[in-house]
C-alpha positions as a LaTeX table, in Angstrom:
\begin{tabular}{lrrr}
\hline
Residue & $x$ (\AA) & $y$ (\AA) & $z$ (\AA) \\
\hline
Ala1 & $-10.46$ & $-22.28$ & $-14.90$ \\
Asp2 & $-8.71$ & $-20.47$ & $-12.30$ \\
Glu3 & $-11.27$ & $-22.40$ & $-10.04$ \\
Ser4 & $-8.40$ & $-24.82$ & $-8.86$ \\
Ser5 & $-6.71$ & $-25.82$ & $-5.77$ \\
Gly6 & $-3.48$ & $-23.64$ & $-6.56$ \\
Tyr7 & $-1.51$ & $-26.71$ & $-7.46$ \\
Glu8 & $-0.39$ & $-28.03$ & $-10.69$ \\
Ser9 & 0.66 & $-31.87$ & $-10.66$ \\
Glu10 & 4.37 & $-31.64$ & $-11.67$ \\
Asn11 & 5.23 & $-35.24$ & $-11.22$ \\
Ala12 & 6.64 & $-36.30$ & $-14.31$ \\
Gly13 & 10.31 & $-35.11$ & $-13.12$ \\
Gly14 & 9.92 & $-36.69$ & $-9.80$ \\
Glu15 & 9.14 & $-40.36$ & $-11.53$ \\
Arg16 & 12.10 & $-39.79$ & $-13.44$ \\
Ala17 & 14.30 & $-38.99$ & $-11.06$ \\
Ala18 & 13.43 & $-41.91$ & $-9.04$ \\
Ala19 & 13.69 & $-44.30$ & $-12.13$ \\
Glu20 & 17.50 & $-42.92$ & $-12.49$ \\
Gly21 & 18.36 & $-44.50$ & $-8.95$ \\
Gly22 & 17.53 & $-41.15$ & $-7.07$ \\
Thr23 & 15.45 & $-42.84$ & $-4.76$ \\
Arg24 & 16.94 & $-41.87$ & $-1.78$ \\
Glu25 & 16.31 & $-37.81$ & $-3.15$ \\
Arg26 & 13.39 & $-36.60$ & $-1.07$ \\
Gln27 & 10.76 & $-35.39$ & $-3.22$ \\
Arg28 & 9.92 & $-32.01$ & $-3.88$ \\
Arg29 & 6.55 & $-29.93$ & $-3.57$ \\
Ala30 & 4.62 & $-29.12$ & $-7.10$ \\
Arg31 & 5.14 & $-25.31$ & $-7.94$ \\
Thr32 & 2.13 & $-23.72$ & $-6.87$ \\
Ala33 & 0.45 & $-21.61$ & $-9.67$ \\
Phe34 & $-1.28$ & $-18.72$ & $-8.51$ \\
Thr35 & $-4.22$ & $-17.11$ & $-9.49$ \\
Ser36 & $-4.50$ & $-13.67$ & $-10.90$ \\
Glu37 & $-6.52$ & $-12.43$ & $-8.23$ \\
Gln38 & $-3.84$ & $-13.69$ & $-5.40$ \\
Val39 & $-1.25$ & $-12.12$ & $-7.44$ \\
Cys40 & $-3.11$ & $-9.12$ & $-7.37$ \\
Arg41 & $-3.89$ & $-9.01$ & $-3.47$ \\
Leu42 & 0.08 & $-10.18$ & $-2.54$ \\
Glu43 & 1.17 & $-7.31$ & $-4.87$ \\
Lys44 & $-1.27$ & $-4.81$ & $-3.38$ \\
Thr45 & $-0.03$ & $-6.10$ & $-0.04$ \\
Phe46 & 3.51 & $-5.63$ & $-0.72$ \\
Gln47 & 3.58 & $-2.24$ & $-2.12$ \\
Arg48 & 1.99 & $-1.41$ & 1.19 \\
Gln49 & 4.31 & $-3.29$ & 3.52 \\
Lys50 & 7.60 & $-5.05$ & 2.09 \\
Tyr51 & 7.45 & $-7.35$ & 5.79 \\
Leu52 & 4.49 & $-9.25$ & 7.32 \\
Gly53 & 3.77 & $-10.08$ & 10.80 \\
Ala54 & 2.67 & $-13.86$ & 12.02 \\
Ser55 & $-0.66$ & $-12.20$ & 12.31 \\
Glu56 & $-0.88$ & $-10.49$ & 8.88 \\
Arg57 & 0.45 & $-13.39$ & 7.53 \\
Arg58 & $-2.01$ & $-15.57$ & 8.68 \\
Lys59 & $-5.05$ & $-13.46$ & 8.03 \\
Leu60 & $-4.30$ & $-12.96$ & 4.15 \\
Ala61 & $-3.07$ & $-16.80$ & 4.03 \\
Ala62 & $-6.67$ & $-17.15$ & 5.42 \\
Ala63 & $-7.83$ & $-14.97$ & 2.92 \\
Leu64 & $-6.04$ & $-15.95$ & $-0.59$ \\
Gln65 & $-6.57$ & $-19.79$ & 0.73 \\
Leu66 & $-2.92$ & $-20.27$ & 0.81 \\
Ser67 & $-1.06$ & $-21.60$ & 3.38 \\
Glu68 & 1.43 & $-19.67$ & 5.72 \\
Ile69 & 4.55 & $-20.98$ & 4.20 \\
Gln70 & 3.66 & $-20.40$ & 0.93 \\
Ile71 & 2.67 & $-16.40$ & 2.05 \\
Lys72 & 6.14 & $-16.28$ & 3.58 \\
Thr73 & 8.14 & $-17.50$ & 0.37 \\
Trp74 & 5.95 & $-15.74$ & $-1.88$ \\
Phe75 & 6.88 & $-12.31$ & 0.06 \\
Gln76 & 10.82 & $-13.62$ & 0.80 \\
Asn77 & 11.07 & $-14.15$ & $-3.46$ \\
Arg78 & 8.86 & $-10.72$ & $-4.33$ \\
Arg79 & 11.80 & $-9.14$ & $-1.63$ \\
Met80 & 14.78 & $-10.53$ & $-3.76$ \\
Lys81 & 13.08 & $-9.75$ & $-7.09$ \\
Leu82 & 13.09 & $-6.10$ & $-5.81$ \\
Lys83 & 16.33 & $-5.80$ & $-4.48$ \\
Arg84 & 17.73 & $-7.52$ & $-7.88$ \\
Gln85 & 15.85 & $-4.41$ & $-10.20$ \\
Ile86 & 17.90 & $-2.14$ & $-7.64$ \\
\hline
\end{tabular}
């Protein structure tokens, strides 16, 4: 079941906005559904270092079959989550 590409189709919301006249609005990208293995690896990496350099981000993205932007965003969100907890 976790063998998907990591993307979920959430097109219904976008179609509804377009039908209501929001055609000028740029459609948002579907939310990424990370697999448990991806999250585990991301969390382990985050425990070691809170910030990734470009080369580290590139390697992690390739290993997890995610884009560098997805890795960057995940780390930004995770740092904000840590900040809220503190």
